[in-house]
Amino acid sequence: MAELNPAHPPGRYPVVIVGSGPGGLQLSYALTRLGINHAVVSEDGSPGGMFQRFPILQRLISWSKPHAPAERGTRSYERFDWNSLIGDEPAHRAILPQVMDGSSYFPSRSEMEKGLAAFAERAGLAIRYGCKWESIAREDDEFVLTTSDGEYRSRVVVFAVGMAEPWKPSIPGIEEVPHYAETRPPRDYAGKSLFIVGKRNSGFELADGLLPWARQIILASPHSALLSVVTRSLVGARARYLQPYEDHVLGGGNLIMDLSIERIERTTEGYRIHAYGTTVPGRHMIDCDEVIAATGFQVPMRNLRDLGVVTIMQDRLPAQTPFWESATVSGIYFAGTISQGATELKKYGIPSSSAAVQGFRYNALILARHIAEKHFGIEQARPALRPESVVDFLLSEATEAPELWSQRSYLARVVEADESGGLVDGGIVPLAHFVDSSGPDGAAIAVENDESGDIHPALYVRSRGEVEEFLFPSSPMHDYRSQDYRMAMKDKVDALLR
């Protein structure tokens, strides 16, 4: 347990971050490197956020590969290490593989906690633990954050508190059903029939972990199960949890059903589910010993709605701009898994990876630079580029940049014309911002999946306020630095290079 309350006493700060999960830690690290004084307050007693409690059955679905095609600790290696936070110094990089026991390249929950704690310690991040955020109000041009330790005042407040509150849909009787967060030890389900409401990763995680124990497991929701190996993206249940699906299709006794659940009743022996088939019409009445609602989580909003923060996704998530600012309250930002509420293109219906560490760690780095520029006038370096280097630069980014591979169709590397007529590296930015803004002429390279799931480099060229998109062919080796790609890229950016 970390020592409580050594840092950041109540008072006025340029920025206040609420939360000490990976999103809050990454943002604090980046702001510190930019020289921006800030306070971090956390209800928890140590780093880790939701990883102190979830996943219920311990092992993550995001990989950190000890041995990979890129050298550990390099920028390229980040593409193969989805769980480590991003640091500037060697001691702050690729920490997760260092604390894993080698039995799997999916870290356990305890290994993830250990890695986050090591990052915070090595980076010297100052966090006020055991300080609970209670409410927020606006007074003149600043926010007043009331906590269990007193009031914090700031013009910029960033909430990195996670999708931490259990959420259930409006189904009569579901209030009597334990949520995923209340799942008991596996042995408690031995020999019992179990009905799981929900067919996303949390539902499949429970089904997979309880297969050796439960007599029968039924997973149900209105829509057919999506599988990542079929969508060829992170949309759908991950391959780690597909044993229940195989059991279902091979007739092993466990079932995956497309049902609209009308109500859930308690009985003397357990539960009765009243449902109607969606894919195959027909009424169903299912008796079972146990029910678990694997129906997801929501952001703990407290009184943010009263402040004017608008929400989306059935009131579960704040609506945000491409730079993770509240869409309705300037100066309120979000980091970590909450950043999935930002405006994005969702090409071919595929969302960003902002719900997971491998995605939102990059969002936090960009957010820190955005806050520095917008609120403190600290402009970021924009290195000049020689016109003859631009084609190779963009193709190299498409091949190797972990930001683009982790956040496909969401983050892009930008090259822009500056005021003198030269070209500069505009850095990594949200693709939606580049497409929708009226900035200078430029080009943005991203990595995207097409409608079949195949991976391609995609180029967006902005000229005189108009943006044109070009999708380049895929490469079996995911290497886009050949002469053919150079010629195709040069043809598209030729006007920018003149």
GROMACS .gro file of C-alpha atoms in nm:
model
  498
    1MET     CA    1   0.000   0.000   0.000
    2ALA     CA    2   0.138   0.342  -0.093
    3GLU     CA    3   0.183   0.599   0.184
    4LEU     CA    4  -0.129   0.817   0.192
    5ASN     CA    5  -0.139   1.191   0.130
    6PRO     CA    6   0.226   1.294   0.095
    7ALA     CA    7   0.161   1.499  -0.217
    8HIS     CA    8  -0.059   1.769  -0.366
    9PRO     CA    9  -0.250   1.915  -0.070
   10PRO     CA   10  -0.577   2.094  -0.150
   11GLY     CA   11  -0.528   2.429  -0.319
   12ARG     CA   12  -0.501   2.591  -0.660
   13TYR     CA   13  -0.318   2.414  -0.946
   14PRO     CA   14  -0.282   2.480  -1.319
   15VAL     CA   15  -0.421   2.130  -1.390
   16VAL     CA   16  -0.586   1.869  -1.171
   17ILE     CA   17  -0.600   1.501  -1.274
   18VAL     CA   18  -0.850   1.272  -1.104
   19GLY     CA   19  -0.745   0.906  -1.109
   20SER     CA   20  -0.429   0.695  -1.080
   21GLY     CA   21  -0.502   0.424  -1.335
   22PRO     CA   22  -0.288   0.394  -1.649
   23GLY     CA   23  -0.460   0.691  -1.815
   24GLY     CA   24  -0.393   0.925  -1.524
   25LEU     CA   25  -0.035   0.801  -1.484
   26GLN     CA   26   0.044   0.847  -1.854
   27LEU     CA   27  -0.103   1.197  -1.860
   28SER     CA   28   0.080   1.300  -1.543
   29TYR     CA   29   0.406   1.170  -1.689
   30ALA     CA   30   0.356   1.368  -2.010
   31LEU     CA   31   0.256   1.691  -1.833
   32THR     CA   32   0.559   1.661  -1.606
   33ARG     CA   33   0.788   1.629  -1.909
   34LEU     CA   34   0.627   1.941  -2.054
   35GLY     CA   35   0.695   2.134  -1.733
   36ILE     CA   36   0.329   2.185  -1.642
   37ASN     CA   37   0.262   2.183  -1.269
   38HIS     CA   38  -0.039   1.972  -1.178
   39ALA     CA   39  -0.200   1.772  -0.899
   40VAL     CA   40  -0.307   1.409  -0.921
   41VAL     CA   41  -0.568   1.288  -0.673
   42SER     CA   42  -0.693   0.932  -0.643
   43GLU     CA   43  -0.949   0.754  -0.432
   44ASP     CA   44  -0.736   0.439  -0.450
   45GLY     CA   45  -0.448   0.363  -0.218
   46SER     CA   46  -0.200   0.276  -0.494
   47PRO     CA   47  -0.161   0.293  -0.875
   48GLY     CA   48  -0.362   0.064  -1.099
   49GLY     CA   49  -0.719   0.188  -1.125
   50MET     CA   50  -0.960  -0.082  -1.241
   51PHE     CA   51  -0.675  -0.331  -1.275
   52GLN     CA   52  -0.691  -0.363  -0.896
   53ARG     CA   53  -1.027  -0.538  -0.944
   54PHE     CA   54  -1.064  -0.653  -1.304
   55PRO     CA   55  -1.057  -0.872  -1.505
   56ILE     CA   56  -1.237  -1.099  -1.257
   57LEU     CA   57  -1.052  -1.410  -1.371
   58GLN     CA   58  -0.715  -1.239  -1.357
   59ARG     CA   59  -0.551  -1.256  -1.702
   60LEU     CA   60  -0.573  -0.970  -1.953
   61ILE     CA   61  -0.661  -0.999  -2.321
   62SER     CA   62  -0.396  -0.750  -2.435
   63TRP     CA   63  -0.049  -0.883  -2.505
   64SER     CA   64   0.298  -0.778  -2.396
   65LYS     CA   65   0.541  -0.994  -2.592
   66PRO     CA   66   0.877  -1.055  -2.424
   67HIS     CA   67   1.021  -1.156  -2.762
   68ALA     CA   68   0.905  -0.963  -3.066
   69PRO     CA   69   1.018  -0.854  -3.416
   70ALA     CA   70   1.139  -0.523  -3.268
   71GLU     CA   71   1.399  -0.463  -2.999
   72ARG     CA   72   1.249  -0.426  -2.654
   73GLY     CA   73   1.235  -0.067  -2.534
   74THR     CA   74   1.232   0.089  -2.882
   75ARG     CA   75   0.943   0.286  -3.026
   76SER     CA   76   0.875   0.005  -3.274
   77TYR     CA   77   0.847  -0.244  -2.988
   78GLU     CA   78   0.544  -0.060  -2.845
   79ARG     CA   79   0.336  -0.222  -3.120
   80PHE     CA   80   0.404  -0.560  -2.956
   81ASP     CA   81   0.372  -0.444  -2.595
   82TRP     CA   82   0.018  -0.323  -2.548
   83ASN     CA   83   0.028  -0.278  -2.171
   84SER     CA   84   0.339  -0.078  -2.082
   85LEU     CA   85   0.305   0.296  -2.051
   86ILE     CA   86   0.521   0.518  -2.270
   87GLY     CA   87   0.832   0.680  -2.128
   88ASP     CA   88   1.114   0.898  -2.254
   89GLU     CA   89   1.393   0.723  -2.066
   90PRO     CA   90   1.499   0.356  -2.098
   91ALA     CA   91   1.407   0.282  -1.735
   92HIS     CA   92   1.050   0.399  -1.802
   93ARG     CA   93   0.990   0.192  -2.114
   94ALA     CA   94   0.865  -0.164  -2.173
   95ILE     CA   95   0.814  -0.229  -1.803
   96LEU     CA   96   0.542  -0.495  -1.828
   97PRO     CA   97   0.758  -0.767  -1.990
   98GLN     CA   98   1.010  -0.711  -1.711
   99VAL     CA   99   0.761  -0.805  -1.438
  100MET     CA  100   0.584  -1.094  -1.618
  101ASP     CA  101   0.667  -1.453  -1.521
  102GLY     CA  102   0.689  -1.579  -1.882
  103SER     CA  103   0.402  -1.828  -1.861
  104SER     CA  104   0.192  -1.622  -2.105
  105TYR     CA  105   0.232  -1.309  -2.313
  106PHE     CA  106  -0.100  -1.196  -2.168
  107PRO     CA  107  -0.011  -1.044  -1.829
  108SER     CA  108  -0.203  -1.131  -1.517
  109ARG     CA  109  -0.390  -0.864  -1.328
  110SER     CA  110  -0.129  -0.867  -1.051
  111GLU     CA  111   0.150  -0.826  -1.308
  112MET     CA  112  -0.033  -0.531  -1.460
  113GLU     CA  113  -0.065  -0.370  -1.115
  114LYS     CA  114   0.303  -0.433  -1.048
  115GLY     CA  115   0.402  -0.279  -1.382
  116LEU     CA  116   0.195   0.035  -1.325
  117ALA     CA  117   0.336   0.075  -0.975
  118ALA     CA  118   0.689   0.036  -1.112
  119PHE     CA  119   0.622   0.301  -1.378
  120ALA     CA  120   0.492   0.548  -1.119
  121GLU     CA  121   0.786   0.483  -0.887
  122ARG     CA  122   1.060   0.496  -1.152
  123ALA     CA  123   0.915   0.812  -1.306
  124GLY     CA  124   0.875   0.975  -0.966
  125LEU     CA  125   0.507   1.054  -1.018
  126ALA     CA  126   0.355   1.236  -0.721
  127ILE     CA  127  -0.001   1.124  -0.646
  128ARG     CA  128  -0.228   1.201  -0.353
  129TYR     CA  129  -0.382   0.863  -0.274
  130GLY     CA  130  -0.690   0.808  -0.059
  131CYS     CA  131  -0.839   1.136  -0.180
  132LYS     CA  132  -1.194   1.082  -0.305
  133TRP     CA  133  -1.347   1.315  -0.563
  134GLU     CA  134  -1.695   1.408  -0.440
  135SER     CA  135  -1.826   1.689  -0.663
  136ILE     CA  136  -1.727   1.968  -0.900
  137ALA     CA  137  -1.856   2.321  -0.952
  138ARG     CA  138  -1.761   2.628  -1.152
  139GLU     CA  139  -1.673   2.958  -0.988
  140ASP     CA  140  -1.592   3.240  -1.228
  141ASP     CA  141  -1.318   3.111  -1.462
  142GLU     CA  142  -1.211   2.807  -1.262
  143PHE     CA  143  -1.345   2.477  -1.140
  144VAL     CA  144  -1.374   2.381  -0.775
  145LEU     CA  145  -1.320   2.012  -0.716
  146THR     CA  146  -1.445   1.902  -0.376
  147THR     CA  147  -1.268   1.595  -0.237
  148SER     CA  148  -1.252   1.408   0.091
  149ASP     CA  149  -0.934   1.605   0.166
  150GLY     CA  150  -1.062   1.950   0.072
  151GLU     CA  151  -1.106   2.175  -0.232
  152TYR     CA  152  -0.889   2.183  -0.543
  153ARG     CA  153  -0.917   2.477  -0.781
  154SER     CA  154  -0.807   2.476  -1.142
  155ARG     CA  155  -0.900   2.601  -1.488
  156VAL     CA  156  -0.833   2.255  -1.631
  157VAL     CA  157  -0.958   1.931  -1.478
  158VAL     CA  158  -0.896   1.592  -1.635
  159PHE     CA  159  -1.099   1.291  -1.526
  160ALA     CA  160  -0.920   0.957  -1.565
  161VAL     CA  161  -1.151   0.759  -1.340
  162GLY     CA  162  -1.231   0.476  -1.579
  163MET     CA  163  -1.554   0.310  -1.679
  164ALA     CA  164  -1.569   0.197  -1.319
  165GLU     CA  165  -1.935   0.172  -1.219
  166PRO     CA  166  -2.133  -0.143  -1.305
  167TRP     CA  167  -2.411  -0.081  -1.556
  168LYS     CA  168  -2.721  -0.284  -1.634
  169PRO     CA  169  -2.980  -0.234  -1.908
  170SER     CA  170  -3.347  -0.171  -1.830
  171ILE     CA  171  -3.472  -0.529  -1.803
  172PRO     CA  172  -3.739  -0.602  -1.540
  173GLY     CA  173  -3.587  -0.814  -1.266
  174ILE     CA  174  -3.223  -0.756  -1.360
  175GLU     CA  175  -3.177  -0.553  -1.043
  176GLU     CA  176  -3.188  -0.889  -0.859
  177VAL     CA  177  -2.906  -1.027  -1.072
  178PRO     CA  178  -2.540  -1.000  -0.966
  179HIS     CA  179  -2.323  -0.793  -1.198
  180TYR     CA  180  -1.997  -0.918  -1.350
  181ALA     CA  181  -1.820  -0.718  -1.078
  182GLU     CA  182  -1.993  -0.934  -0.816
  183THR     CA  183  -1.891  -1.269  -0.963
  184ARG     CA  184  -1.802  -1.516  -0.691
  185PRO     CA  185  -1.507  -1.760  -0.694
  186PRO     CA  186  -1.540  -2.029  -0.966
  187ARG     CA  187  -1.589  -2.309  -0.712
  188ASP     CA  188  -1.920  -2.149  -0.606
  189TYR     CA  189  -2.064  -2.234  -0.951
  190ALA     CA  190  -1.965  -2.603  -0.943
  191GLY     CA  191  -2.241  -2.823  -1.079
  192LYS     CA  192  -2.478  -2.531  -1.141
  193SER     CA  193  -2.649  -2.403  -1.453
  194LEU     CA  194  -2.547  -2.045  -1.533
  195PHE     CA  195  -2.710  -1.785  -1.758
  196ILE     CA  196  -2.484  -1.494  -1.859
  197VAL     CA  197  -2.647  -1.178  -1.991
  198GLY     CA  198  -2.408  -1.034  -2.251
  199LYS     CA  199  -2.182  -1.172  -2.522
  200ARG     CA  200  -1.889  -0.933  -2.517
  201ASN     CA  201  -1.546  -0.995  -2.366
  202SER     CA  202  -1.659  -0.991  -2.004
  203GLY     CA  203  -1.931  -1.248  -2.075
  204PHE     CA  204  -1.697  -1.475  -2.267
  205GLU     CA  205  -1.429  -1.429  -1.999
  206LEU     CA  206  -1.666  -1.562  -1.734
  207ALA     CA  207  -1.792  -1.845  -1.954
  208ASP     CA  208  -1.437  -1.952  -2.041
  209GLY     CA  209  -1.322  -1.944  -1.680
  210LEU     CA  210  -1.629  -2.124  -1.547
  211LEU     CA  211  -1.642  -2.400  -1.812
  212PRO     CA  212  -1.465  -2.651  -1.582
  213TRP     CA  213  -1.711  -2.577  -1.302
  214ALA     CA  214  -2.063  -2.503  -1.427
  215ARG     CA  215  -2.296  -2.781  -1.538
  216GLN     CA  216  -2.419  -2.570  -1.827
  217ILE     CA  217  -2.353  -2.212  -1.941
  218ILE     CA  218  -2.582  -2.007  -2.164
  219LEU     CA  219  -2.463  -1.671  -2.300
  220ALA     CA  220  -2.737  -1.453  -2.441
  221SER     CA  221  -2.795  -1.107  -2.588
  222PRO     CA  222  -3.010  -0.977  -2.875
  223HIS     CA  223  -2.733  -0.967  -3.136
  224SER     CA  224  -2.512  -1.246  -3.265
  225ALA     CA  225  -2.171  -1.276  -3.103
  226LEU     CA  226  -1.892  -1.084  -3.274
  227LEU     CA  227  -1.550  -1.249  -3.274
  228SER     CA  228  -1.225  -1.059  -3.322
  229VAL     CA  229  -1.087  -1.332  -3.548
  230VAL     CA  230  -1.386  -1.281  -3.778
  231THR     CA  231  -1.404  -0.900  -3.768
  232ARG     CA  232  -1.022  -0.893  -3.798
  233SER     CA  233  -1.017  -0.614  -3.542
  234LEU     CA  234  -1.060  -0.567  -3.168
  235VAL     CA  235  -1.436  -0.560  -3.222
  236GLY     CA  236  -1.579  -0.875  -3.071
  237ALA     CA  237  -1.480  -1.141  -2.821
  238ARG     CA  238  -1.107  -1.209  -2.827
  239ALA     CA  239  -0.964  -1.545  -2.930
  240ARG     CA  240  -0.847  -1.614  -2.575
  241TYR     CA  241  -1.208  -1.665  -2.473
  242LEU     CA  242  -1.341  -1.871  -2.763
  243GLN     CA  243  -1.357  -2.214  -2.597
  244PRO     CA  244  -1.725  -2.156  -2.501
  245TYR     CA  245  -1.800  -2.068  -2.863
  246GLU     CA  246  -1.637  -2.386  -2.989
  247ASP     CA  247  -1.825  -2.587  -2.726
  248HIS     CA  248  -2.151  -2.434  -2.855
  249VAL     CA  249  -2.091  -2.498  -3.225
  250LEU     CA  250  -1.976  -2.855  -3.158
  251GLY     CA  251  -2.280  -2.934  -2.946
  252GLY     CA  252  -2.094  -2.965  -2.618
  253GLY     CA  253  -2.391  -2.866  -2.404
  254ASN     CA  254  -2.311  -2.499  -2.353
  255LEU     CA  255  -2.515  -2.252  -2.558
  256ILE     CA  256  -2.477  -1.911  -2.719
  257MET     CA  257  -2.820  -1.768  -2.796
  258ASP     CA  258  -2.954  -1.455  -2.966
  259LEU     CA  259  -3.229  -1.353  -2.726
  260SER     CA  260  -3.413  -1.036  -2.634
  261ILE     CA  261  -3.465  -1.077  -2.260
  262GLU     CA  262  -3.809  -0.958  -2.156
  263ARG     CA  263  -3.784  -1.016  -1.780
  264ILE     CA  264  -3.598  -1.213  -1.514
  265GLU     CA  265  -3.779  -1.371  -1.220
  266ARG     CA  266  -3.648  -1.515  -0.896
  267THR     CA  267  -3.771  -1.865  -0.821
  268THR     CA  268  -3.736  -2.092  -0.520
  269GLU     CA  269  -3.454  -2.274  -0.695
  270GLY     CA  270  -3.285  -1.987  -0.878
  271TYR     CA  271  -3.401  -1.778  -1.175
  272ARG     CA  272  -3.639  -1.794  -1.468
  273ILE     CA  273  -3.554  -1.605  -1.788
  274HIS     CA  274  -3.835  -1.497  -2.020
  275ALA     CA  275  -3.695  -1.413  -2.364
  276TYR     CA  276  -3.773  -1.398  -2.733
  277GLY     CA  277  -3.543  -1.522  -3.007
  278THR     CA  278  -3.407  -1.254  -3.239
  279THR     CA  279  -3.212  -1.447  -3.505
  280VAL     CA  280  -3.448  -1.746  -3.477
  281PRO     CA  281  -3.791  -1.619  -3.365
  282GLY     CA  282  -3.965  -1.795  -3.082
  283ARG     CA  283  -4.037  -1.762  -2.712
  284HIS     CA  284  -3.808  -1.913  -2.451
  285MET     CA  285  -3.848  -1.975  -2.079
  286ILE     CA  286  -3.518  -2.082  -1.927
  287ASP     CA  287  -3.470  -2.196  -1.568
  288CYS     CA  288  -3.122  -2.177  -1.419
  289ASP     CA  289  -2.943  -2.177  -1.087
  290GLU     CA  290  -2.740  -1.859  -1.137
  291VAL     CA  291  -2.750  -1.545  -1.353
  292ILE     CA  292  -2.470  -1.294  -1.403
  293ALA     CA  293  -2.515  -0.961  -1.584
  294ALA     CA  294  -2.198  -0.914  -1.794
  295THR     CA  295  -2.345  -0.592  -1.928
  296GLY     CA  296  -2.057  -0.347  -1.898
  297PHE     CA  297  -1.969  -0.039  -1.701
  298GLN     CA  298  -2.028   0.336  -1.698
  299VAL     CA  299  -1.827   0.642  -1.597
  300PRO     CA  300  -1.879   0.757  -1.237
  301MET     CA  301  -2.016   1.099  -1.330
  302ARG     CA  302  -2.100   1.231  -0.981
  303ASN     CA  303  -2.247   1.576  -1.057
  304LEU     CA  304  -2.074   1.634  -1.392
  305ARG     CA  305  -2.412   1.633  -1.566
  306ASP     CA  306  -2.522   1.925  -1.345
  307LEU     CA  307  -2.215   2.113  -1.467
  308GLY     CA  308  -2.342   2.068  -1.823
  309VAL     CA  309  -2.139   1.765  -1.936
  310VAL     CA  310  -2.344   1.583  -2.201
  311THR     CA  311  -2.326   1.205  -2.227
  312ILE     CA  312  -2.360   0.942  -2.498
  313MET     CA  313  -2.393   0.562  -2.518
  314GLN     CA  314  -2.708   0.534  -2.306
  315ASP     CA  315  -2.581   0.802  -2.065
  316ARG     CA  316  -2.274   0.595  -1.981
  317LEU     CA  317  -1.993   0.806  -2.128
  318PRO     CA  318  -1.919   1.180  -2.168
  319ALA     CA  319  -1.939   1.319  -2.523
  320GLN     CA  320  -1.599   1.456  -2.627
  321THR     CA  321  -1.420   1.651  -2.896
  322PRO     CA  322  -1.138   1.486  -3.096
  323PHE     CA  323  -0.898   1.618  -2.827
  324TRP     CA  324  -1.095   1.455  -2.543
  325GLU     CA  325  -1.247   1.775  -2.408
  326SER     CA  326  -1.609   1.772  -2.297
  327ALA     CA  327  -1.822   1.855  -2.600
  328THR     CA  328  -2.019   2.101  -2.388
  329VAL     CA  329  -1.796   2.224  -2.100
  330SER     CA  330  -1.465   2.382  -2.196
  331GLY     CA  331  -1.177   2.297  -1.964
  332ILE     CA  332  -1.310   1.955  -1.863
  333TYR     CA  333  -1.110   1.673  -2.024
  334PHE     CA  334  -1.107   1.295  -2.006
  335ALA     CA  335  -0.825   1.043  -2.018
  336GLY     CA  336  -0.783   0.668  -1.999
  337THR     CA  337  -1.063   0.438  -2.108
  338ILE     CA  338  -1.312   0.727  -2.092
  339SER     CA  339  -1.140   0.877  -2.398
  340GLN     CA  340  -1.334   0.628  -2.613
  341GLY     CA  341  -1.612   0.888  -2.604
  342ALA     CA  342  -1.425   1.123  -2.839
  343THR     CA  343  -1.539   1.204  -3.191
  344GLU     CA  344  -1.394   0.956  -3.442
  345LEU     CA  345  -1.446   0.841  -3.799
  346LYS     CA  346  -1.522   0.471  -3.723
  347LYS     CA  347  -1.421   0.364  -4.071
  348TYR     CA  348  -1.611   0.051  -4.175
  349GLY     CA  349  -1.779   0.054  -3.833
  350ILE     CA  350  -1.456  -0.024  -3.647
  351PRO     CA  351  -1.401   0.195  -3.338
  352SER     CA  352  -1.069   0.309  -3.196
  353SER     CA  353  -0.870   0.120  -2.933
  354SER     CA  354  -0.923   0.403  -2.684
  355ALA     CA  355  -1.097   0.167  -2.442
  356ALA     CA  356  -0.766  -0.015  -2.385
  357VAL     CA  357  -0.419   0.082  -2.266
  358GLN     CA  358  -0.255   0.028  -2.604
  359GLY     CA  359  -0.478   0.301  -2.746
  360PHE     CA  360  -0.541   0.553  -2.471
  361ARG     CA  361  -0.175   0.579  -2.365
  362TYR     CA  362  -0.116   0.764  -2.694
  363ASN     CA  363  -0.429   0.972  -2.647
  364ALA     CA  364  -0.284   1.088  -2.315
  365LEU     CA  365   0.044   1.197  -2.474
  366ILE     CA  366  -0.143   1.397  -2.737
  367LEU     CA  367  -0.379   1.541  -2.476
  368ALA     CA  368  -0.086   1.666  -2.268
  369ARG     CA  369   0.056   1.852  -2.569
  370HIS     CA  370  -0.290   1.990  -2.653
  371ILE     CA  371  -0.340   2.121  -2.297
  372ALA     CA  372   0.010   2.272  -2.302
  373GLU     CA  373  -0.061   2.462  -2.624
  374LYS     CA  374  -0.423   2.563  -2.567
  375HIS     CA  375  -0.409   2.661  -2.200
  376PHE     CA  376  -0.045   2.752  -2.136
  377GLY     CA  377   0.087   2.872  -2.471
  378ILE     CA  378   0.361   2.609  -2.482
  379GLU     CA  379   0.400   2.532  -2.850
  380GLN     CA  380   0.541   2.196  -2.944
  381ALA     CA  381   0.840   2.153  -3.171
  382ARG     CA  382   0.751   2.105  -3.537
  383PRO     CA  383   1.074   1.991  -3.702
  384ALA     CA  384   1.131   2.101  -4.059
  385LEU     CA  385   1.126   1.832  -4.326
  386ARG     CA  386   1.306   1.834  -4.657
  387PRO     CA  387   1.057   1.780  -4.943
  388GLU     CA  388   1.260   1.488  -5.076
  389SER     CA  389   1.230   1.308  -4.738
  390VAL     CA  390   0.853   1.334  -4.698
  391VAL     CA  391   0.754   1.025  -4.899
  392ASP     CA  392   0.993   0.796  -4.709
  393PHE     CA  393   0.893   0.959  -4.380
  394LEU     CA  394   0.522   0.891  -4.431
  395LEU     CA  395   0.575   0.534  -4.551
  396SER     CA  396   0.809   0.460  -4.263
  397GLU     CA  397   0.544   0.583  -4.019
  398ALA     CA  398   0.280   0.364  -4.184
  399THR     CA  399   0.512   0.065  -4.149
  400GLU     CA  400   0.646   0.114  -3.798
  401ALA     CA  401   0.460   0.380  -3.597
  402PRO     CA  402   0.298   0.206  -3.297
  403GLU     CA  403   0.052   0.494  -3.256
  404LEU     CA  404  -0.093   0.427  -3.601
  405TRP     CA  405  -0.100   0.050  -3.559
  406SER     CA  406  -0.259   0.069  -3.213
  407GLN     CA  407  -0.512   0.334  -3.312
  408ARG     CA  408  -0.609   0.245  -3.667
  409SER     CA  409  -0.823   0.497  -3.855
  410TYR     CA  410  -0.798   0.712  -3.542
  411LEU     CA  411  -0.449   0.860  -3.509
  412ALA     CA  412  -0.240   0.986  -3.799
  413ARG     CA  413   0.106   1.128  -3.863
  414VAL     CA  414   0.081   1.471  -4.020
  415VAL     CA  415   0.307   1.669  -4.252
  416GLU     CA  416   0.199   2.030  -4.307
  417ALA     CA  417   0.308   2.343  -4.488
  418ASP     CA  418   0.427   2.615  -4.251
  419GLU     CA  419   0.391   2.991  -4.285
  420SER     CA  420   0.720   3.022  -4.473
  421GLY     CA  421   0.613   2.771  -4.735
  422GLY     CA  422   0.830   2.489  -4.601
  423LEU     CA  423   0.716   2.154  -4.467
  424VAL     CA  424   0.707   2.050  -4.102
  425ASP     CA  425   0.635   1.738  -3.901
  426GLY     CA  426   0.296   1.806  -3.742
  427GLY     CA  427   0.325   1.506  -3.512
  428ILE     CA  428   0.062   1.248  -3.423
  429VAL     CA  429  -0.293   1.389  -3.413
  430PRO     CA  430  -0.649   1.255  -3.407
  431LEU     CA  431  -0.743   1.178  -3.767
  432ALA     CA  432  -1.092   1.328  -3.717
  433HIS     CA  433  -0.929   1.659  -3.629
  434PHE     CA  434  -0.715   1.661  -3.943
  435VAL     CA  435  -1.009   1.571  -4.166
  436ASP     CA  436  -1.254   1.819  -4.014
  437SER     CA  437  -1.027   2.117  -3.943
  438SER     CA  438  -0.941   2.396  -4.184
  439GLY     CA  439  -0.566   2.393  -4.131
  440PRO     CA  440  -0.285   2.449  -4.380
  441ASP     CA  441  -0.222   2.222  -4.676
  442GLY     CA  442  -0.082   1.892  -4.561
  443ALA     CA  443  -0.096   1.514  -4.560
  444ALA     CA  444  -0.184   1.263  -4.290
  445ILE     CA  445  -0.090   0.897  -4.298
  446ALA     CA  446  -0.292   0.639  -4.105
  447VAL     CA  447  -0.321   0.261  -4.089
  448GLU     CA  448  -0.668   0.125  -4.159
  449ASN     CA  449  -0.868  -0.192  -4.198
  450ASP     CA  450  -1.087  -0.208  -4.507
  451GLU     CA  451  -1.437  -0.360  -4.519
  452SER     CA  452  -1.289  -0.712  -4.533
  453GLY     CA  453  -1.055  -0.648  -4.241
  454ASP     CA  454  -0.742  -0.629  -4.456
  455ILE     CA  455  -0.482  -0.375  -4.335
  456HIS     CA  456  -0.376  -0.083  -4.556
  457PRO     CA  457  -0.194   0.247  -4.530
  458ALA     CA  458  -0.438   0.535  -4.590
  459LEU     CA  459  -0.336   0.885  -4.697
  460TYR     CA  460  -0.542   1.198  -4.642
  461VAL     CA  461  -0.433   1.503  -4.842
  462ARG     CA  462  -0.565   1.848  -4.752
  463SER     CA  463  -0.539   2.114  -5.022
  464ARG     CA  464  -0.710   2.453  -5.005
  465GLY     CA  465  -0.944   2.332  -4.735
  466GLU     CA  466  -1.052   2.016  -4.916
  467VAL     CA  467  -0.948   1.669  -4.797
  468GLU     CA  468  -0.907   1.375  -5.033
  469GLU     CA  469  -0.853   1.017  -4.917
  470PHE     CA  470  -0.638   0.748  -5.081
  471LEU     CA  471  -0.621   0.384  -4.972
  472PHE     CA  472  -0.303   0.209  -5.078
  473PRO     CA  473  -0.278  -0.166  -5.143
  474SER     CA  474  -0.209  -0.399  -4.853
  475SER     CA  475   0.120  -0.578  -4.801
  476PRO     CA  476   0.148  -0.938  -4.674
  477MET     CA  477   0.450  -0.833  -4.468
  478HIS     CA  478   0.292  -0.502  -4.355
  479ASP     CA  479   0.593  -0.318  -4.496
  480TYR     CA  480   0.508  -0.020  -4.713
  481ARG     CA  481   0.858   0.106  -4.797
  482SER     CA  482   0.902  -0.054  -5.140
  483GLN     CA  483   0.954   0.139  -5.461
  484ASP     CA  484   0.596   0.075  -5.570
  485TYR     CA  485   0.463   0.243  -5.255
  486ARG     CA  486   0.711   0.529  -5.296
  487MET     CA  487   0.591   0.597  -5.647
  488ALA     CA  488   0.224   0.582  -5.545
  489MET     CA  489   0.283   0.808  -5.246
  490LYS     CA  490   0.484   1.062  -5.446
  491ASP     CA  491   0.204   1.085  -5.700
  492LYS     CA  492  -0.048   1.174  -5.427
  493VAL     CA  493   0.164   1.430  -5.239
  494ASP     CA  494   0.342   1.581  -5.536
  495ALA     CA  495   0.152   1.910  -5.517
  496LEU     CA  496   0.243   1.945  -5.147
  497LEU     CA  497   0.612   1.891  -5.221
  498ARG     CA  498   0.642   2.160  -5.487
   0.00000   0.00000   0.00000
